[in-house]
Amino acid sequence: MSKFESSVREIPFAQEQVYQMLSDLSNIDRVKDRLPADKIQNLVFDRDSVSIEVPMAGQIAFHIVDREEPKTIKFETVQSPIPLNLWIQLLPLTDASCKMKLTIKADINPFMAAMVKKPLEEGIEKIADALQLIPYN
């Protein structure tokens, strides 16, 4: 099992606000106009799942498998070139800010791990960038 982690990010909103927004994927509707159209296509989502088409990777679909309010949201792929789990961890810093870290665990053989390491590391940082910029109010 290979593990990839984003850098820890500070978010200038309370942990509970961030959790409420991210734990209900239908909230994507509020920010979908900020997503890069050239990188993400055919975005479909509901409260518990999201599916996107990504260049070079094809269709990728995630489903929320666990919510631990207000600190963790765990996802699992339902459709992906590589089976993986993703989780978002949130910890309070102050009453008005929190920190976030993303983790991906993928069950890939050593040969595949060498090929996908860099794209997964870059991908998790880009996801963290996007989540850090969301207005959670």
PDB file of C-alpha atoms in Angstrom:
ATOM      1  CA  MET A   1       0.000   0.000   0.000  1.00  0.00           C
ATOM      2  CA  SER A   2       1.487   3.331  -1.079  1.00  0.00           C
ATOM      3  CA  LYS A   3       0.735   6.469   0.909  1.00  0.00           C
ATOM      4  CA  PHE A   4       0.806  10.071  -0.340  1.00  0.00           C
ATOM      5  CA  GLU A   5       0.185  13.115   1.847  1.00  0.00           C
ATOM      6  CA  SER A   6      -0.357  16.757   1.036  1.00  0.00           C
ATOM      7  CA  SER A   7       1.392  19.480   2.922  1.00  0.00           C
ATOM      8  CA  VAL A   8      -0.562  20.782   5.919  1.00  0.00           C
ATOM      9  CA  ARG A   9      -2.659  23.782   4.894  1.00  0.00           C
ATOM     10  CA  GLU A  10      -4.135  26.533   7.025  1.00  0.00           C
ATOM     11  CA  ILE A  11      -7.714  27.480   6.179  1.00  0.00           C
ATOM     12  CA  PRO A  12      -9.055  30.799   7.506  1.00  0.00           C
ATOM     13  CA  PHE A  13     -12.433  29.322   8.501  1.00  0.00           C
ATOM     14  CA  ALA A  14     -13.586  27.383  11.549  1.00  0.00           C
ATOM     15  CA  GLN A  15     -13.144  23.607  11.480  1.00  0.00           C
ATOM     16  CA  GLU A  16     -16.917  23.023  11.694  1.00  0.00           C
ATOM     17  CA  GLN A  17     -17.619  25.321   8.701  1.00  0.00           C
ATOM     18  CA  VAL A  18     -15.039  23.549   6.564  1.00  0.00           C
ATOM     19  CA  TYR A  19     -16.313  20.122   7.620  1.00  0.00           C
ATOM     20  CA  GLN A  20     -19.949  21.006   6.869  1.00  0.00           C
ATOM     21  CA  MET A  21     -19.035  22.195   3.379  1.00  0.00           C
ATOM     22  CA  LEU A  22     -16.750  19.288   2.447  1.00  0.00           C
ATOM     23  CA  SER A  23     -18.827  16.492   3.974  1.00  0.00           C
ATOM     24  CA  ASP A  24     -21.764  17.261   1.655  1.00  0.00           C
ATOM     25  CA  LEU A  25     -20.536  16.986  -1.925  1.00  0.00           C
ATOM     26  CA  SER A  26     -23.636  18.736  -3.256  1.00  0.00           C
ATOM     27  CA  ASN A  27     -21.874  21.909  -2.058  1.00  0.00           C
ATOM     28  CA  ILE A  28     -19.609  21.558  -5.129  1.00  0.00           C
ATOM     29  CA  ASP A  29     -22.369  23.431  -6.934  1.00  0.00           C
ATOM     30  CA  ARG A  30     -21.359  26.584  -5.025  1.00  0.00           C
ATOM     31  CA  VAL A  31     -17.755  26.461  -6.303  1.00  0.00           C
ATOM     32  CA  LYS A  32     -17.862  24.556  -9.604  1.00  0.00           C
ATOM     33  CA  ASP A  33     -17.404  27.763 -11.619  1.00  0.00           C
ATOM     34  CA  ARG A  34     -13.917  28.067 -10.043  1.00  0.00           C
ATOM     35  CA  LEU A  35     -12.769  24.642 -11.236  1.00  0.00           C
ATOM     36  CA  PRO A  36     -10.454  24.601 -14.273  1.00  0.00           C
ATOM     37  CA  ALA A  37     -12.661  23.514 -17.201  1.00  0.00           C
ATOM     38  CA  ASP A  38      -9.624  22.346 -19.193  1.00  0.00           C
ATOM     39  CA  LYS A  39      -8.590  19.942 -16.422  1.00  0.00           C
ATOM     40  CA  ILE A  40     -11.975  18.667 -15.205  1.00  0.00           C
ATOM     41  CA  GLN A  41     -14.855  17.648 -17.443  1.00  0.00           C
ATOM     42  CA  ASN A  42     -18.181  15.841 -17.028  1.00  0.00           C
ATOM     43  CA  LEU A  43     -18.474  16.729 -13.341  1.00  0.00           C
ATOM     44  CA  VAL A  44     -21.380  14.871 -11.706  1.00  0.00           C
ATOM     45  CA  PHE A  45     -22.052  14.920  -7.971  1.00  0.00           C
ATOM     46  CA  ASP A  46     -24.584  14.402  -5.205  1.00  0.00           C
ATOM     47  CA  ARG A  47     -24.359  14.498  -1.400  1.00  0.00           C
ATOM     48  CA  ASP A  48     -22.154  11.385  -1.120  1.00  0.00           C
ATOM     49  CA  SER A  49     -20.334  10.990  -4.423  1.00  0.00           C
ATOM     50  CA  VAL A  50     -18.502  12.845  -7.160  1.00  0.00           C
ATOM     51  CA  SER A  51     -17.432  11.770 -10.621  1.00  0.00           C
ATOM     52  CA  ILE A  52     -15.115  13.677 -12.959  1.00  0.00           C
ATOM     53  CA  GLU A  53     -13.302  13.071 -16.200  1.00  0.00           C
ATOM     54  CA  VAL A  54      -9.633  13.928 -16.004  1.00  0.00           C
ATOM     55  CA  PRO A  55      -7.291  14.087 -19.020  1.00  0.00           C
ATOM     56  CA  MET A  56      -4.921  11.095 -19.156  1.00  0.00           C
ATOM     57  CA  ALA A  57      -6.783   9.271 -16.335  1.00  0.00           C
ATOM     58  CA  GLY A  58     -10.323   9.068 -17.697  1.00  0.00           C
ATOM     59  CA  GLN A  59     -13.384   8.873 -15.481  1.00  0.00           C
ATOM     60  CA  ILE A  60     -12.753   8.902 -11.745  1.00  0.00           C
ATOM     61  CA  ALA A  61     -15.542   8.480  -9.196  1.00  0.00           C
ATOM     62  CA  PHE A  62     -15.334   8.812  -5.407  1.00  0.00           C
ATOM     63  CA  HIS A  63     -17.892   7.929  -2.760  1.00  0.00           C
ATOM     64  CA  ILE A  64     -17.811   9.069   0.877  1.00  0.00           C
ATOM     65  CA  VAL A  65     -17.438   5.965   3.031  1.00  0.00           C
ATOM     66  CA  ASP A  66     -17.051   7.586   6.461  1.00  0.00           C
ATOM     67  CA  ARG A  67     -17.622  10.925   8.157  1.00  0.00           C
ATOM     68  CA  GLU A  68     -16.242  11.685  11.606  1.00  0.00           C
ATOM     69  CA  GLU A  69     -17.601  15.121  12.457  1.00  0.00           C
ATOM     70  CA  PRO A  70     -15.875  17.571  12.517  1.00  0.00           C
ATOM     71  CA  LYS A  71     -12.463  16.109  11.757  1.00  0.00           C
ATOM     72  CA  THR A  72     -12.386  13.451   9.012  1.00  0.00           C
ATOM     73  CA  ILE A  73     -14.048  12.665   5.688  1.00  0.00           C
ATOM     74  CA  LYS A  74     -13.011   9.403   4.013  1.00  0.00           C
ATOM     75  CA  PHE A  75     -13.512   8.621   0.333  1.00  0.00           C
ATOM     76  CA  GLU A  76     -13.058   5.480  -1.726  1.00  0.00           C
ATOM     77  CA  THR A  77     -12.866   5.203  -5.491  1.00  0.00           C
ATOM     78  CA  VAL A  78     -15.741   3.453  -7.218  1.00  0.00           C
ATOM     79  CA  GLN A  79     -14.238   4.014 -10.652  1.00  0.00           C
ATOM     80  CA  SER A  80     -10.564   4.772 -11.198  1.00  0.00           C
ATOM     81  CA  PRO A  81      -7.539   3.507 -13.119  1.00  0.00           C
ATOM     82  CA  ILE A  82      -5.996   2.877  -9.678  1.00  0.00           C
ATOM     83  CA  PRO A  83      -8.064   1.782  -6.642  1.00  0.00           C
ATOM     84  CA  LEU A  84      -7.425   4.256  -3.843  1.00  0.00           C
ATOM     85  CA  ASN A  85      -8.721   5.854  -0.692  1.00  0.00           C
ATOM     86  CA  LEU A  86      -8.587   9.569   0.040  1.00  0.00           C
ATOM     87  CA  TRP A  87      -9.235  11.258   3.309  1.00  0.00           C
ATOM     88  CA  ILE A  88      -9.434  14.822   4.469  1.00  0.00           C
ATOM     89  CA  GLN A  89      -8.282  15.553   8.005  1.00  0.00           C
ATOM     90  CA  LEU A  90      -9.258  18.798   9.743  1.00  0.00           C
ATOM     91  CA  LEU A  91      -7.918  20.094  13.039  1.00  0.00           C
ATOM     92  CA  PRO A  92      -8.796  23.377  14.754  1.00  0.00           C
ATOM     93  CA  LEU A  93      -6.169  26.091  15.091  1.00  0.00           C
ATOM     94  CA  THR A  94      -8.367  28.830  16.559  1.00  0.00           C
ATOM     95  CA  ASP A  95     -12.113  29.464  16.713  1.00  0.00           C
ATOM     96  CA  ALA A  96     -11.861  30.981  13.236  1.00  0.00           C
ATOM     97  CA  SER A  97      -9.266  28.787  11.493  1.00  0.00           C
ATOM     98  CA  CYS A  98      -8.213  25.195  11.034  1.00  0.00           C
ATOM     99  CA  LYS A  99      -5.558  23.130   9.356  1.00  0.00           C
ATOM    100  CA  MET A 100      -6.137  20.487   6.712  1.00  0.00           C
ATOM    101  CA  LYS A 101      -4.147  17.547   5.360  1.00  0.00           C
ATOM    102  CA  LEU A 102      -5.088  15.161   2.559  1.00  0.00           C
ATOM    103  CA  THR A 103      -3.920  11.559   2.424  1.00  0.00           C
ATOM    104  CA  ILE A 104      -4.160   9.046  -0.418  1.00  0.00           C
ATOM    105  CA  LYS A 105      -3.564   5.333   0.063  1.00  0.00           C
ATOM    106  CA  ALA A 106      -3.336   3.295  -3.116  1.00  0.00           C
ATOM    107  CA  ASP A 107      -2.930  -0.427  -3.506  1.00  0.00           C
ATOM    108  CA  ILE A 108      -0.383  -0.492  -6.317  1.00  0.00           C
ATOM    109  CA  ASN A 109       2.546  -2.734  -7.136  1.00  0.00           C
ATOM    110  CA  PRO A 110       6.094  -1.311  -6.924  1.00  0.00           C
ATOM    111  CA  PHE A 111       6.413  -0.959 -10.710  1.00  0.00           C
ATOM    112  CA  MET A 112       3.173   1.054 -10.952  1.00  0.00           C
ATOM    113  CA  ALA A 113       4.113   3.037  -7.841  1.00  0.00           C
ATOM    114  CA  ALA A 114       7.189   4.373  -9.610  1.00  0.00           C
ATOM    115  CA  MET A 115       5.051   5.516 -12.560  1.00  0.00           C
ATOM    116  CA  VAL A 116       2.223   7.131 -10.584  1.00  0.00           C
ATOM    117  CA  LYS A 117       4.163   8.582  -7.648  1.00  0.00           C
ATOM    118  CA  LYS A 118       4.800  12.011  -9.165  1.00  0.00           C
ATOM    119  CA  PRO A 119       1.284  12.462 -10.671  1.00  0.00           C
ATOM    120  CA  LEU A 120      -0.335  11.454  -7.356  1.00  0.00           C
ATOM    121  CA  GLU A 121       1.932  13.774  -5.347  1.00  0.00           C
ATOM    122  CA  GLU A 122       1.166  16.670  -7.698  1.00  0.00           C
ATOM    123  CA  GLY A 123      -2.527  15.780  -7.795  1.00  0.00           C
ATOM    124  CA  ILE A 124      -2.956  15.727  -4.033  1.00  0.00           C
ATOM    125  CA  GLU A 125      -1.254  19.131  -3.740  1.00  0.00           C
ATOM    126  CA  LYS A 126      -3.550  20.576  -6.443  1.00  0.00           C
ATOM    127  CA  ILE A 127      -6.612  19.234  -4.619  1.00  0.00           C
ATOM    128  CA  ALA A 128      -5.301  20.771  -1.385  1.00  0.00           C
ATOM    129  CA  ASP A 129      -4.711  24.085  -3.210  1.00  0.00           C
ATOM    130  CA  ALA A 130      -8.303  24.085  -4.467  1.00  0.00           C
ATOM    131  CA  LEU A 131      -9.777  23.171  -1.060  1.00  0.00           C
ATOM    132  CA  GLN A 132      -7.699  25.888   0.631  1.00  0.00           C
ATOM    133  CA  LEU A 133      -9.158  28.577  -1.657  1.00  0.00           C
ATOM    134  CA  ILE A 134     -12.856  27.747  -1.145  1.00  0.00           C
ATOM    135  CA  PRO A 135     -14.889  30.409   0.673  1.00  0.00           C
ATOM    136  CA  TYR A 136     -16.394  28.274   3.463  1.00  0.00           C
ATOM    137  CA  ASN A 137     -18.830  30.920   4.709  1.00  0.00           C
TER     138      ASN A 137
END
